[in-house]
Structure formats: C-alpha cells, structure tokens
Coordinates of C-alpha atoms in Angstrom, one line a residue:
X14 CA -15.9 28.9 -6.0
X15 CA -17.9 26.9 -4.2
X16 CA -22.0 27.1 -4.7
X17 CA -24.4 25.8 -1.6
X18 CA -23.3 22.7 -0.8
X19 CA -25.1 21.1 2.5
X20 CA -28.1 19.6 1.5
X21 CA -31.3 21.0 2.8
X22 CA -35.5 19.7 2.9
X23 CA -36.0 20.3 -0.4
X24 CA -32.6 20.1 -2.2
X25 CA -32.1 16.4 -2.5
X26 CA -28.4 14.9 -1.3
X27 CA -26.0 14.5 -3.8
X28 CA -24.6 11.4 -4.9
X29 CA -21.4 9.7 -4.5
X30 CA -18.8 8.4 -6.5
X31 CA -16.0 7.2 -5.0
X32 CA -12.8 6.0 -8.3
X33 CA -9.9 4.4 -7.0
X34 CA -7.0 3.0 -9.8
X35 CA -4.5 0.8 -8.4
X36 CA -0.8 0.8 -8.4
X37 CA -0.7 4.0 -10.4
X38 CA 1.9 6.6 -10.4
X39 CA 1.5 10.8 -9.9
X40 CA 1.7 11.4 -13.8
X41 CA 0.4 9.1 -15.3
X42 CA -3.3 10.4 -16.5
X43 CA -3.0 13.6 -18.7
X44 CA -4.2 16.1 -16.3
X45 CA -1.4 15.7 -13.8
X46 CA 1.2 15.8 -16.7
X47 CA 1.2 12.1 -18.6
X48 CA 0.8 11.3 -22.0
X49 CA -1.5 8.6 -21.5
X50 CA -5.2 9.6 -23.4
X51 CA -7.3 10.2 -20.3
X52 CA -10.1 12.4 -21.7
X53 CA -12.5 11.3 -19.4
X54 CA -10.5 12.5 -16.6
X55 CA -9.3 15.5 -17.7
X56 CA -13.0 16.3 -18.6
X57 CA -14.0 15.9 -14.5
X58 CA -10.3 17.9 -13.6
X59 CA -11.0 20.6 -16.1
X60 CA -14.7 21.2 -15.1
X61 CA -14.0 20.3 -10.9
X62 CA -11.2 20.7 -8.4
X63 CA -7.9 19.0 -8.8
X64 CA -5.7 18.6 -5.5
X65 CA -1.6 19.1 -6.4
X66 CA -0.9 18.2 -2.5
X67 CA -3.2 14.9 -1.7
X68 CA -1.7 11.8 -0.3
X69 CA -2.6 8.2 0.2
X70 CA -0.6 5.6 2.7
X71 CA 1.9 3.9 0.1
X72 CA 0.5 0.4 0.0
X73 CA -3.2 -0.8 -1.2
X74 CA -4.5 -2.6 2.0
X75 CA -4.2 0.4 4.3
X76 CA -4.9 3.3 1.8
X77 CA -8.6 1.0 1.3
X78 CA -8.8 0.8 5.1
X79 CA -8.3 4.8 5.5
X80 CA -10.6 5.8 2.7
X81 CA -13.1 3.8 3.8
X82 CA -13.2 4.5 7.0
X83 CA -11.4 7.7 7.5
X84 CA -9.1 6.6 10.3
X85 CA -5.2 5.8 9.8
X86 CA -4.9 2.2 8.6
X87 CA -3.6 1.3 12.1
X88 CA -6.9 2.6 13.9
X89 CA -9.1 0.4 11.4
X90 CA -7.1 -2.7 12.0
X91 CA -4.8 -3.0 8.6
X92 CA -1.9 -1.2 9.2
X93 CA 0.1 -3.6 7.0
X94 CA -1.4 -6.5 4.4
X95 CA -4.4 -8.7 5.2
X96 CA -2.7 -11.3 7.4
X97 CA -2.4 -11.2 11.5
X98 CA 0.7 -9.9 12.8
X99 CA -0.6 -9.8 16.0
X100 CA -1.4 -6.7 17.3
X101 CA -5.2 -4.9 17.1
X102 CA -3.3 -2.1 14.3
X103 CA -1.9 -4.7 12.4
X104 CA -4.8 -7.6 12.6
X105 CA -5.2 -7.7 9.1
X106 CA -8.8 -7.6 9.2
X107 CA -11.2 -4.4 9.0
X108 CA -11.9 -3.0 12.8
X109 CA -15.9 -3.0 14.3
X110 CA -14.5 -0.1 16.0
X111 CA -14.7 1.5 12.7
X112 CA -17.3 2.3 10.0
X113 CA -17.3 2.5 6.8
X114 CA -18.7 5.4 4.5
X115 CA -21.0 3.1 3.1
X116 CA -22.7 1.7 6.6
X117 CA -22.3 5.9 7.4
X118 CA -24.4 6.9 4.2
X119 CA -26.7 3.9 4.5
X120 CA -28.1 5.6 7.8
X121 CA -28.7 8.5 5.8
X122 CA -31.1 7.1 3.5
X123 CA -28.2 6.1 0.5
X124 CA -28.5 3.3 -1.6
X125 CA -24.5 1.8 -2.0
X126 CA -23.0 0.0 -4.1
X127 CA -19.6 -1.3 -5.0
X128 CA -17.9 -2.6 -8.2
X129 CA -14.2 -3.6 -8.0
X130 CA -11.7 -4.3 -5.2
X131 CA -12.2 -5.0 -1.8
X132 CA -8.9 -6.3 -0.4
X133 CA -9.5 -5.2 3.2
X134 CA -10.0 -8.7 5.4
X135 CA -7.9 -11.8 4.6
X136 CA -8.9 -13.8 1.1
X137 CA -10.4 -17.7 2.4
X138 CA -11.1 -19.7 -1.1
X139 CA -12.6 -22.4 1.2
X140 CA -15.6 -21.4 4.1
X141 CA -14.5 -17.8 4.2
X142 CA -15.6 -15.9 6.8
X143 CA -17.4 -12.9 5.6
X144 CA -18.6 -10.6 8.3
X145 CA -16.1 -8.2 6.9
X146 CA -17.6 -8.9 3.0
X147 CA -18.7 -5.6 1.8
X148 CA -23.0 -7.0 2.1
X149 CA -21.9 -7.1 5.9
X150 CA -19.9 -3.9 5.4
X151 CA -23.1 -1.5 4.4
X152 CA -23.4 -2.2 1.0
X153 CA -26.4 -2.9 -0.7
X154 CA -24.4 -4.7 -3.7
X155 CA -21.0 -5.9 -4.6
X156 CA -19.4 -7.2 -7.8
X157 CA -15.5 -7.7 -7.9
X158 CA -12.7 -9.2 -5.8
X159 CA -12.5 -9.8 -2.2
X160 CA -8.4 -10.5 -2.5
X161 CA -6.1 -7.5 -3.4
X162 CA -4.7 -9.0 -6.8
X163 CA -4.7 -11.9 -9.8
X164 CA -5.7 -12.2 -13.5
X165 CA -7.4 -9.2 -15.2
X166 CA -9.0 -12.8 -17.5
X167 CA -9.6 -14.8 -14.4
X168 CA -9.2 -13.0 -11.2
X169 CA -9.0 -14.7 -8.1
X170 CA -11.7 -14.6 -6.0
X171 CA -14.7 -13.4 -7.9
X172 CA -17.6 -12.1 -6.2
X173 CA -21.3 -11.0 -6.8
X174 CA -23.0 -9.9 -3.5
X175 CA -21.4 -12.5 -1.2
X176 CA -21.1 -15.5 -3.0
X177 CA -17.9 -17.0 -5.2
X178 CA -18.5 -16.9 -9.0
X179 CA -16.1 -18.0 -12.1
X180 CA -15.8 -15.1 -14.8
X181 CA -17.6 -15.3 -17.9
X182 CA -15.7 -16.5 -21.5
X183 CA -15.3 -12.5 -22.2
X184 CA -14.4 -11.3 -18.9
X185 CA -11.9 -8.3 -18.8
X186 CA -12.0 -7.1 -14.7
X187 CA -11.9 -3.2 -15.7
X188 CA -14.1 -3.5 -18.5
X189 CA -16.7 -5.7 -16.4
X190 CA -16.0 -3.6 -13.7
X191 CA -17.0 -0.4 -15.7
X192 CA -20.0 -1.9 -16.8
X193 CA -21.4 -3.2 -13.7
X194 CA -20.8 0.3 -12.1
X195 CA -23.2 1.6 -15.0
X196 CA -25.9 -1.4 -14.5
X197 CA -26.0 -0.2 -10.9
X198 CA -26.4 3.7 -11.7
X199 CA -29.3 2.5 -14.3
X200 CA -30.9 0.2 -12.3
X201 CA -31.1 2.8 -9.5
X202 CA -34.8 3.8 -9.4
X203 CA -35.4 4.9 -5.8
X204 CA -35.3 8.8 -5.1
X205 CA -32.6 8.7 -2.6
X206 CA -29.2 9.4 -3.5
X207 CA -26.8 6.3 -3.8
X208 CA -23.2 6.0 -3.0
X209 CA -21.0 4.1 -5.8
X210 CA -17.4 3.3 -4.9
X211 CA -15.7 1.8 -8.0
X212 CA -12.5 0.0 -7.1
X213 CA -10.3 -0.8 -9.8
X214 CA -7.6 -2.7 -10.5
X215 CA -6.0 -1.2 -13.2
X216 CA -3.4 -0.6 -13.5
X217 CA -1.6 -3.2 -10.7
X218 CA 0.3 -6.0 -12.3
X219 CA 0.0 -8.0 -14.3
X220 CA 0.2 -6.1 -17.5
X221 CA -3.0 -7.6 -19.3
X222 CA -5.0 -5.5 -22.1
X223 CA -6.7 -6.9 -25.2
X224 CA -4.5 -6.3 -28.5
X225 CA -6.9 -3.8 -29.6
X226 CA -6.1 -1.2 -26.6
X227 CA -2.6 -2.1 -27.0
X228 CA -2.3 -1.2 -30.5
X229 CA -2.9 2.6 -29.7
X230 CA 0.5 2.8 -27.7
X231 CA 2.6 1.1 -30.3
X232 CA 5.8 3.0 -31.0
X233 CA 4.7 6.0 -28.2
X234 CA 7.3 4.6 -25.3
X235 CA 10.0 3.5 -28.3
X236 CA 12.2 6.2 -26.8
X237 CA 12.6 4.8 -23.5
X238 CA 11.8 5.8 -19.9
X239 CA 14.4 8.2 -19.7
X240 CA 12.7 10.8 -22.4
X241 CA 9.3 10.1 -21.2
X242 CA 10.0 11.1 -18.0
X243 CA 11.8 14.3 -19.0
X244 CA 8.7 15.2 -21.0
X245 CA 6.3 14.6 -18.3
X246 CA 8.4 16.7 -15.8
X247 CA 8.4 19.6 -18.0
X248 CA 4.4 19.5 -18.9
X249 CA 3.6 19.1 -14.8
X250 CA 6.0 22.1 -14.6
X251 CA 3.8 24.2 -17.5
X252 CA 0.7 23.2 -15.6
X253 CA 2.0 24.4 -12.2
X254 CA 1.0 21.1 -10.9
X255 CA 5.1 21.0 -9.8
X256 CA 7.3 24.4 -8.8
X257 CA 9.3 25.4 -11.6
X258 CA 12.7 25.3 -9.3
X259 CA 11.8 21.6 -7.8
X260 CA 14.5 19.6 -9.2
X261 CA 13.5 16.1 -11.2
X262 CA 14.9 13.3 -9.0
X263 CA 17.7 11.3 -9.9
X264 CA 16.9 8.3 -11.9
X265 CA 16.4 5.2 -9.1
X266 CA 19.2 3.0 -8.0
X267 CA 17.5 0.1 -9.3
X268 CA 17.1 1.7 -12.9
X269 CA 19.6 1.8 -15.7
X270 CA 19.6 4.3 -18.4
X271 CA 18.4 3.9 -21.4
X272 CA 20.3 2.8 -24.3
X273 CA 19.7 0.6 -27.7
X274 CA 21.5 -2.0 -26.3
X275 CA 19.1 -2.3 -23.7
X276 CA 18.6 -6.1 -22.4
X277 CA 15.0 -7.4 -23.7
X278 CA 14.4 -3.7 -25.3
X279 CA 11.1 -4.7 -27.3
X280 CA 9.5 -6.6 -24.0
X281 CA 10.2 -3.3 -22.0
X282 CA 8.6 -1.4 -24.1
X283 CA 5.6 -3.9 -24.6
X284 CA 5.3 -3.3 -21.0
X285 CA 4.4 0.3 -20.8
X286 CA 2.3 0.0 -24.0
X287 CA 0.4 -2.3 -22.0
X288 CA 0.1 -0.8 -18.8
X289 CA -0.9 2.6 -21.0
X290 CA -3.5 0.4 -22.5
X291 CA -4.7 -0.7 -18.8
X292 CA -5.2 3.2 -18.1
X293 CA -7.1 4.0 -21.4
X294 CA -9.1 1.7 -20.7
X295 CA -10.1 2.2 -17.6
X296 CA -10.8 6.0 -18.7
X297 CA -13.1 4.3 -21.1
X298 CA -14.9 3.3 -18.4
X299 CA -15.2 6.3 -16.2
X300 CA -16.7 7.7 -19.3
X301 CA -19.3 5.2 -19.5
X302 CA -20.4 6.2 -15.9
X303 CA -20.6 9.9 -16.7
X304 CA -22.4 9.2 -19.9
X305 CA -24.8 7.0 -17.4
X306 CA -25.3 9.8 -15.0
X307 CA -26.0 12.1 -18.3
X308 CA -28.6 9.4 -19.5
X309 CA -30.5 9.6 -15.5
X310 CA -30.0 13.5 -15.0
X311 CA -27.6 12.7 -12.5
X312 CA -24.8 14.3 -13.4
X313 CA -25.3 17.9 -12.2
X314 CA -25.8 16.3 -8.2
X315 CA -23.0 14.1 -8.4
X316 CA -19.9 14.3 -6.7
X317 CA -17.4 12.5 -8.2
X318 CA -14.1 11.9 -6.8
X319 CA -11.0 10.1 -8.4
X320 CA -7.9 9.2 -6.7
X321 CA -5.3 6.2 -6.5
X322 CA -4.0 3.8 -3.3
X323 CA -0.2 4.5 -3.9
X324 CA 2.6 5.5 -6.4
X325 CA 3.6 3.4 -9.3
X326 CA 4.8 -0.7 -8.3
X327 CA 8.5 -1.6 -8.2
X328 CA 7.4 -4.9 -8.2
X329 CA 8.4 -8.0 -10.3
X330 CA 7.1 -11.3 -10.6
X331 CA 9.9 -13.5 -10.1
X332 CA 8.5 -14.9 -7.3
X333 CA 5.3 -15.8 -8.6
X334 CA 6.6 -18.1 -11.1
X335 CA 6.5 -21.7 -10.3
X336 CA 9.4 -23.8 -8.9
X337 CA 11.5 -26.6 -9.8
X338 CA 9.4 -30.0 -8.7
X339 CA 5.9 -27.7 -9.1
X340 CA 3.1 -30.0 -10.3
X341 CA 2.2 -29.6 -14.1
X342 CA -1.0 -27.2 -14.1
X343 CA -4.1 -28.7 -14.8
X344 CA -7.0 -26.3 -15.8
X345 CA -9.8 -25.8 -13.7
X346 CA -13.4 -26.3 -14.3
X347 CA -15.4 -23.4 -16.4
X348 CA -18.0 -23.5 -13.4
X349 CA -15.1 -23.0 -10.4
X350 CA -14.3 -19.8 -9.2
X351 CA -10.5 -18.9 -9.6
X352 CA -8.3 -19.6 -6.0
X353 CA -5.1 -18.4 -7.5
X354 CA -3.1 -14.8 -7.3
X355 CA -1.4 -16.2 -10.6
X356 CA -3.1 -18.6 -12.6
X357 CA -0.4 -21.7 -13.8
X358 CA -2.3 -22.2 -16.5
X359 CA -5.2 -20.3 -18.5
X360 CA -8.5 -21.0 -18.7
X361 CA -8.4 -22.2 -22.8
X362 CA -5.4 -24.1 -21.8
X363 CA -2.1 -22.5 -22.6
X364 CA 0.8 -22.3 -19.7
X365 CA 1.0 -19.0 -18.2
X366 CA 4.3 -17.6 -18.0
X367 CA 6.1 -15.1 -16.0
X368 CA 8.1 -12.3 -16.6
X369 CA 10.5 -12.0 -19.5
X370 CA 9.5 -15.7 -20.2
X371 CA 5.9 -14.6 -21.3
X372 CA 4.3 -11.7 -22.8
X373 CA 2.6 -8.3 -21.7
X374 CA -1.1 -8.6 -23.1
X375 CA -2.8 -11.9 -23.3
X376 CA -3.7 -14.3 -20.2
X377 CA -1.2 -16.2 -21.5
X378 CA 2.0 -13.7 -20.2
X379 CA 2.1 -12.3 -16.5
X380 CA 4.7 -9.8 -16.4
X381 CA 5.3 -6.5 -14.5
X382 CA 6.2 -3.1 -16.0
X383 CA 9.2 -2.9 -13.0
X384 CA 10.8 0.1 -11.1
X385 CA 11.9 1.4 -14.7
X386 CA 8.9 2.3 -15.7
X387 CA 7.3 2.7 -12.4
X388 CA 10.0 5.6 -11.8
X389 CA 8.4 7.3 -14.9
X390 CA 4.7 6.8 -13.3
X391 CA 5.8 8.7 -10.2
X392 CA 7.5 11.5 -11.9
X393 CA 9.3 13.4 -10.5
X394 CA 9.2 12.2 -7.0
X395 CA 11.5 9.7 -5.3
X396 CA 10.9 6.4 -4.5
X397 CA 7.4 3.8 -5.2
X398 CA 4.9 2.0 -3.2
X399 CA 5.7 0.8 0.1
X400 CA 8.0 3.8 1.1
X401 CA 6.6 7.4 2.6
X402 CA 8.2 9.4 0.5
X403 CA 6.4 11.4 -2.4
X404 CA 6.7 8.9 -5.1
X405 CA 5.1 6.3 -2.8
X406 CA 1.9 8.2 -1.3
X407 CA 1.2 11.4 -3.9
X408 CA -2.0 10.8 -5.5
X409 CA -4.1 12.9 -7.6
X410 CA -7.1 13.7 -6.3
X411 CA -9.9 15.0 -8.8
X412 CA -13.2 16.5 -7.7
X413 CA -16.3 16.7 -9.4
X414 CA -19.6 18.2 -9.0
X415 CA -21.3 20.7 -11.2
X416 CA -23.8 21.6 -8.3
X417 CA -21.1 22.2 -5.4
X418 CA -18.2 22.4 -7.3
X419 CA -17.0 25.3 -9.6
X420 CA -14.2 24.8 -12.2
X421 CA -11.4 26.9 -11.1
X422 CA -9.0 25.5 -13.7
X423 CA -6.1 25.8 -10.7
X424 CA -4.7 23.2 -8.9
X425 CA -5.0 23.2 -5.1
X426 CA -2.0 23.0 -3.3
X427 CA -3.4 22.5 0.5
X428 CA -2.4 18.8 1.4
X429 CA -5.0 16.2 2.3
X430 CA -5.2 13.0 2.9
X431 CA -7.3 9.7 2.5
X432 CA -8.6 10.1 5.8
X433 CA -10.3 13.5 4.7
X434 CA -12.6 11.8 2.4
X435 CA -15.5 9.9 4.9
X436 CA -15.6 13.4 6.3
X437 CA -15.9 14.9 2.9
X438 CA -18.9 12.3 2.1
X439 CA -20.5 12.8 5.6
X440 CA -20.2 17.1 4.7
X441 CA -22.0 16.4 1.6
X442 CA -24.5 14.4 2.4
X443 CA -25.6 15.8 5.6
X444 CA -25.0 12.9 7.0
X445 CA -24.2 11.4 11.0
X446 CA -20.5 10.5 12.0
X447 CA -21.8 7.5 14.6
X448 CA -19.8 7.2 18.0
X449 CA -21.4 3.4 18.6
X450 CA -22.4 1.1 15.5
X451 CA -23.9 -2.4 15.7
X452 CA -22.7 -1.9 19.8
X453 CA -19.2 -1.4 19.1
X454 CA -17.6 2.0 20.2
X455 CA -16.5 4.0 16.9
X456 CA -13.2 5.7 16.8
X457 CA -13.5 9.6 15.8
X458 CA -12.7 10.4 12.4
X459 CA -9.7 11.6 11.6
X460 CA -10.1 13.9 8.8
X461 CA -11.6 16.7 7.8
X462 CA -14.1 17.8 5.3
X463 CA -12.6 18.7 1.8
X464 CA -15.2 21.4 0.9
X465 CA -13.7 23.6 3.3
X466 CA -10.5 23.5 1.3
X467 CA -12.4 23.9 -2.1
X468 CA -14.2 26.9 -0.9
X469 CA -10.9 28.6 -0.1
X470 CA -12.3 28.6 3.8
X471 CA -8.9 29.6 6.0
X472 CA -8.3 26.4 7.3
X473 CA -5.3 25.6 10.0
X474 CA -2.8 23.2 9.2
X475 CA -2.9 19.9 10.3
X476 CA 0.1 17.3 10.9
X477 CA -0.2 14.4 8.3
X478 CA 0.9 11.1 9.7
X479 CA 2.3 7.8 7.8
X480 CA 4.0 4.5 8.9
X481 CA 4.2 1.2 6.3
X482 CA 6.6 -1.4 6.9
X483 CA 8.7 0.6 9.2
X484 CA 9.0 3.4 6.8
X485 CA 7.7 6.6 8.8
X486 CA 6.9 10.7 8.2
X487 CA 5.2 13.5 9.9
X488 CA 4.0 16.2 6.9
X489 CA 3.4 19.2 9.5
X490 CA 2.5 22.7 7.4
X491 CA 5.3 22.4 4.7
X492 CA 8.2 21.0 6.3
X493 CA 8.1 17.0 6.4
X494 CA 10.1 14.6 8.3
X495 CA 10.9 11.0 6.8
X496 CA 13.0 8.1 7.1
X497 CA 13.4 4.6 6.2
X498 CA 13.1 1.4 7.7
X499 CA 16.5 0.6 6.8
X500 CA 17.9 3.5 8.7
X501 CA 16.8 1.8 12.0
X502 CA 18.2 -2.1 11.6
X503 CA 20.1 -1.2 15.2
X504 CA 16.8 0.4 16.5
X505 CA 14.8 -1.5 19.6
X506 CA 11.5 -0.6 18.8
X507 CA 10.8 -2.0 22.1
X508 CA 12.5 1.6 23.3
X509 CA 10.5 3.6 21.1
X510 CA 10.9 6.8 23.8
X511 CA 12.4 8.8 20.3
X512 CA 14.1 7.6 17.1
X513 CA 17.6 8.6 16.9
X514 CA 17.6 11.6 15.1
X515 CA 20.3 10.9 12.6
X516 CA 17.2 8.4 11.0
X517 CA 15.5 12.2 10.0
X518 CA 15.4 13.3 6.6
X519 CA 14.1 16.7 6.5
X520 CA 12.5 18.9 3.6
X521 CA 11.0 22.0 2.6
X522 CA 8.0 20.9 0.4
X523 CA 7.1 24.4 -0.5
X524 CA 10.7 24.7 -2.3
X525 CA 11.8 21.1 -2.1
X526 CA 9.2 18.6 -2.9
X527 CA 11.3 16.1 -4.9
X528 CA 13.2 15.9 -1.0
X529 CA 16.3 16.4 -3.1
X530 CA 17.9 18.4 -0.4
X531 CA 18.0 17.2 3.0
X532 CA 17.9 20.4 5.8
X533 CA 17.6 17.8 8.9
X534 CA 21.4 19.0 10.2
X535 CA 20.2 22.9 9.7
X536 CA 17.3 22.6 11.8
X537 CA 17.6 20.0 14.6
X538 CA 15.5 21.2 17.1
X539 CA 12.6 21.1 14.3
X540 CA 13.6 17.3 13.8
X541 CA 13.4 16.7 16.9
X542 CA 10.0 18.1 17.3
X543 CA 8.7 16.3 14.7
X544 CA 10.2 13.5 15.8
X545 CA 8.2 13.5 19.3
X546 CA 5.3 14.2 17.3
X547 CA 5.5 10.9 15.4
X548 CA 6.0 9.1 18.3
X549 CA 3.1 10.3 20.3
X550 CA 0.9 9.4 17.1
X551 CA 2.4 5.9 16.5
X552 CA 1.8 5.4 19.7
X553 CA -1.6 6.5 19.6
X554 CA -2.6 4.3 16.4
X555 CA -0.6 1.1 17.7
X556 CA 2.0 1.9 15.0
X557 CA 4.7 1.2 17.7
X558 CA 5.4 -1.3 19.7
X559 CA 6.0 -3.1 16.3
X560 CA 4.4 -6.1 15.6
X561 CA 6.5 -8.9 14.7

C-alpha cells in the first residue's frame, strides 16, 4: 500500500500540509457520509488514506496544543482554554518544555508557514506578549488570528507575521486564509521542502457566508435535522465508514423533533444553509492549494493531511449579546485592528445582532447553528464538543500523498490520535525529535508515526487518553471507558487514589461505537482496570489534582 517513504540523499523530503476545520462534526464533508459538496476533499480521501477510528481532544485549545506538539494538551501546558488556572497542565499558555512541529521541521532544513488560527497562548489586544506568537514558535510566516474566535468580516486579532493588522474592505477569513496559503506555496522558491499548516476557522460560529455560497444550500435542509441525519447515517453505513449493526443515537436531550410548527423554522434552516456554505467554501479553498501544488510540481511529494479540533458546537450566543445599560457601539477606525470576539457593531455601520434577533450570513447577524444541528454534524455519535465521548472527539482524518501514499479506497479502522501526527511529520521528513530546545528539557512525544498504520505494519495497541473539563476516558484496544464530569459533583479530586466506579461507562467500540449500550456492570474488574489506568496517566500529565 505504501511505496518508500523515508526520505533518502537524493530523494528530496516531502512537503507538509497540515488542514484543520474548526468546530466541525464526523459527517459533515461527503467522504465521511454528509451531503455537503466537498469535492476537493473527497478527491485527497479517494486518491489517499482515510482514518474511520481518529480522535482529537473535544475542545480547540488543547486539540491545537496536541497536534502541534504531539504531547497531551496537559503535557504542553493547555489542558483547558487559554487562561491560567493555576497549575503547569492547565497554564493556558504553550509549554518551552514542548516543541512544535514547525521549530522540529525547521531544524531539518523546512521552510513553515502558517495561515489561519493560532489560539494556543492567551489573546492581549494591548502590549501582548508574544514569545509564544507562531514567528517565536518556528515559523517562518504567519497570517491569521492569534485568539481562538470572532467575525469571519472582521476577526479579532488579525495578524501578519507578528504584528496587529485591520482586515481589508473584502475580507472573508477562509477565503483570505485560502489565498494566503496559496501565496505562500507560490512564493516558495527555495529547494527545501516547506511545512504549511493551514488553520481554519470554518466552520465555528458565527454562521457568516456571502449570499452567493448560501444560495447553493437553499431548500437542501427544508426537511429538517431529523431526515438529514437519517440520511447521513445510512450513507456512512454504505461506505463502511460505521458497522452496519451500530445503532444511530437517540436524538439529544437538548433537541426537539422536528415538526412544521417548529419555533423560528425559516432561521433554523438559514442556519445550516449557512454553516454548509462555510464548508463549501472552505473546500473551495483546499482546492486552490492543490491546484497550486499542480501549478509548482508539488503535488506528487506532498503529504497532505486534513482533520478537525472537535465534534460539531452546541453552542449559542446568548451570552455574547450585549446587556441592558451596555454603551451604544461606536465603529472603530478602518486603520485599527479588531479587539472584539463579537463585534457590537460592523464595520459599514449597522448594529450587529445576536441570535434569533439577527441573521445567519452577513456581518450584520451573529448567530449559531445550536445542538440541533450540531447533533446532525456529529452523526451518529453521542454528545458535542467539550465531552469525551465520540461525538465530541471523532475526527476524520484524511491522508494524502501520491509518492507515499497509495489509494486503497478503504477506510482504516486502527484508532489514532492528534498526538500521532508530529511523529507522523518527523517519520516523513527524516527529521530529529529534540530532547532539549532553546535549553529547555523537551517532553517525549507521545505518539506514534501514522505510516506504520497505513502500511498495514502489525502494530500493538496503544491506550488513548482524554480529560476536558472534568469529562474523562481511557480508549484501550476496543473497549473504552468514559464518564462525565457531572457524575463526580460528590467526588474530592483531592483523593484522586480511584474514581468510584459507578462514574464508568463502558463500551464495546468494535460492536458498540454509538456507546448505546453500557457493559460497565458485566465487566467490573475491566472497569476497574481502566480506571487505575486513567488515574496513573492523569496523574502523569497534571490532569489531576484539579485546578481550580
């Protein structure tokens, strides 16, 4: 399956592309079941690998940590958000006792670049402290965001290299983020290889797309969440992506059926039109990039790998929106860069409004498509981002690379993980895993080389490991323990010795991955096990004692 892949004297390194969406479900793009027109991506699946079994951390801030550095979140210092909670796992700001893949492939004689979304140390509009910018970071260049989310028109936080700028009068953030990735891959003249990680934000709230992209969807989601996501659980089902005896969860607690009586029916619709439109569009891009690597004879010797941060957003906006005795907005200069997750007020001048007040689309509206719709992204798993079961950390995981990669036209169903992918990059490119940099001691890496997996190598399994916001499991061959946070509101995490193990959830992922049937009372002694080995690896990454 897999042709010579380390590089030697005279075979030149491949490149790197690294594509991560934001805030995006399992289904959503058409080669892991959704309706969504994702060409572009279903051209790199159908001619690469695609992964049935990879995983992410559930939220954004840790899952950029991990892939970056490929360490748990907790070992590189953001095992929550980008804010101190007082201990070195949860500091909120990327750890010098990690590298990056891009200060990693730099020592190997890459050129990197990065277009998109940083969100991995804490956003400072005024005198911001950048040693943890990606310029000090081991990139060459950097256009996009330092903070995690804000406008699509006027994002906050706008960066080239490591200065502040305000977005042009066109600015779109995937479209510009699409185009920069291409100026980089053209302006690249050098003959070393060069490493490309291209962040996006689409599809994370809030729903913006120009009418244009929108108009596509129109009338495709007018029979509500409900049929879409028995259509999408039948196609993954006909791809083999899902076993054909997994049961389709039940519809979420927080999600209605649908009906035509439906409370504001039109602007729930409007929403998934929009956040469809988001995903086109961002296709559209990764199109432009392979056409780019075409243009350079690139293409062959690129390895190109697409995956997301987490499952699809529960999230609304409610508390965004402004409160009673708020100032009016005032705009804010054309030549100031944007300070503000949610804008009050639009650059042209029109009041931004939130949620069912405004409109999915234009600047103008700032709206979320909710846990309806975000159920239907994460089809047919339970639960979204934040939590630890599948619907919160499945990802697709597409790989692509004509030289080292043959199209099988199979999905692979051996898990992996975010931290696999520096030691994927450092396989690839030949390259040296440091154990000091810049004369901090580095942590070992944590995962393991994906190549071995694509070229159906007999490789042991590994326990997985998660913890966000309490929320916990251990994926050990294909059994995998989980549990809440809210299971443990009478737990002292001071006596973190075991977890009681009534908190367990246990499942069969080989027969059971929806975890639609709980076996923790059949097997306790496996619980238990698992248990202990969650403990010892919390403890080990500083995932317990909690933090405040």
């Amino acid at each position: 399956m897999l042709s010579a892949c380390t590089s030697t004297s005279s075979q030149k390194a491949p490149n790197i592309i690294l594509i991560m969406s934001d805030d995006m479900g399992f289904s959503d793009i058409s080669p892991y079941g959704g309706e969504i027109h994702t060409p572009n991506l279903q051209f790199l699946a159908d001619k690469g690998a695609k992964f049935s079994q990879f995983y992410n951390t559930a939220r954004c801030c840790p899952s950029r940590a991990s892939l970056l550095t490929g360490l748990y979140p907790q070992q590189a210092g953001i095992g929550h958000m980008v804010n101190d909670r007082g201990t070195p796992a949860y500091s909120g700001d990327l750890s010098f006792q990690a590298v990056t893949i891009a200060e990693v492939l730099k020592e190997a004689g890459y050129s990197t670049y990065l277009s998109g979304k940083w969100h991995v140390t804490p956003y400072e509009a005024e005198h911001p402290n950048k040693k943890n910018w990606p310029l000090q970071r081991g990139f060459d260049k950097f256009f996009g965001i330092i903070a995690g989310a804000g406008s699509f028109y006027d994002p906050k936080g706008l960066v080239k290299d490591n200065d502040y700028i305000p977005p042009h009068s066109n600015f779109y953030a995937t479209t510009d983020f699409s185009k920069q990735a291409v100026t980089y891959i053209q302006g690249h003249k050098r003959e070393n290889p060069f490493f490309l990680y291209l962040a996006y934000t689409a599809a994370h709230w809030p729903m913006h797309a120009p009418d244009s992209a929108i108009k596509k969807y129109k009338g495709k989601y007018d029979q509500g969440w409900d049929s879409i996501r028995a259509s999408r659980y039948q196609r993954m089902k006909e791809l083999t992506l899902i076993g054909k005896d997994w049961q389709l969860t039940n519809r979420d607690s927080l999600v209605s059926a649908w009906h035509d009586s439906i409370p504001n029916k039109d602007w729930e619709i409007a929403n998934m039109e929009t956040y469809a439109a988001m995903v086109d569009i961002m296709d559209q891009g990764i199109g432009e990039v392979i056409q780019a690597l075409k243009e350079k004879g690139e293409l062959d010797n690129t390895l190109i790998l697409f995956l997301q941060d987490n499952g699809g957003c529960e999230e609304t906006l409610r508390w965004l929106e402004p409160k009673a005795g708020d100032p009016p907005p005032s705009p804010i200069p054309t030549t100031a860069f944007q300070s503000e997750t949610a804008p009050r007020i639009t650059r042209d001048g029109k009041v931004v409004k939130f949620m069912e007040k405004g409109w999915p689309g234009p600047a103008d509206g700032y709206t979320a498509y909710g846990p309806s719709w975000a159920n239907v992204s994460n089809s047919p798993f339970r639960e979204f981002k934040h939590w630890v079961h599948e619907g919160g950390i499945s990802t697709p995981l597409i790989a692509y690379w004509p030289n080292g990669i043959e199209a099988s036209g199979n999905f692979i169903k051996h898990p992996g993980h975010l931290i696999d992918i520096m030691a994927t990059c450092v396989d690839v490119a030949n390259a040296d895993y440091p154990q000091s940099f810049h004369e901090h001691q580095i942590k070992p890496m944590e995962g393991r080389s994906l190549m071995k997996i694509i070229e159906k190598e007999e490789v042991k399994d590994r326990p997985i490991f998660w913890e966000h916001e309490g929320n916990r499991a251990v994926r050990k061959g294909k059994w995998k323990l989980v549990s809440k946070a809210s299971r443990l509101n009478s737990f002292q995490w001071d006596k973190y010795e075991t977890i009681p193990l009534e908190a367990w959830e246990l499942y069969d992922m080989d027969r059971d991955r929806t975890e639609m049937q709980n076996v923790a009372a059949q097997k306790p002694e496996l619980v238990e096990e698992m248990a202990r080995m969650w403990i010892q690896w919390a403890r080990k990454v500083g995932a317990v004692p909690r933090p405040n």
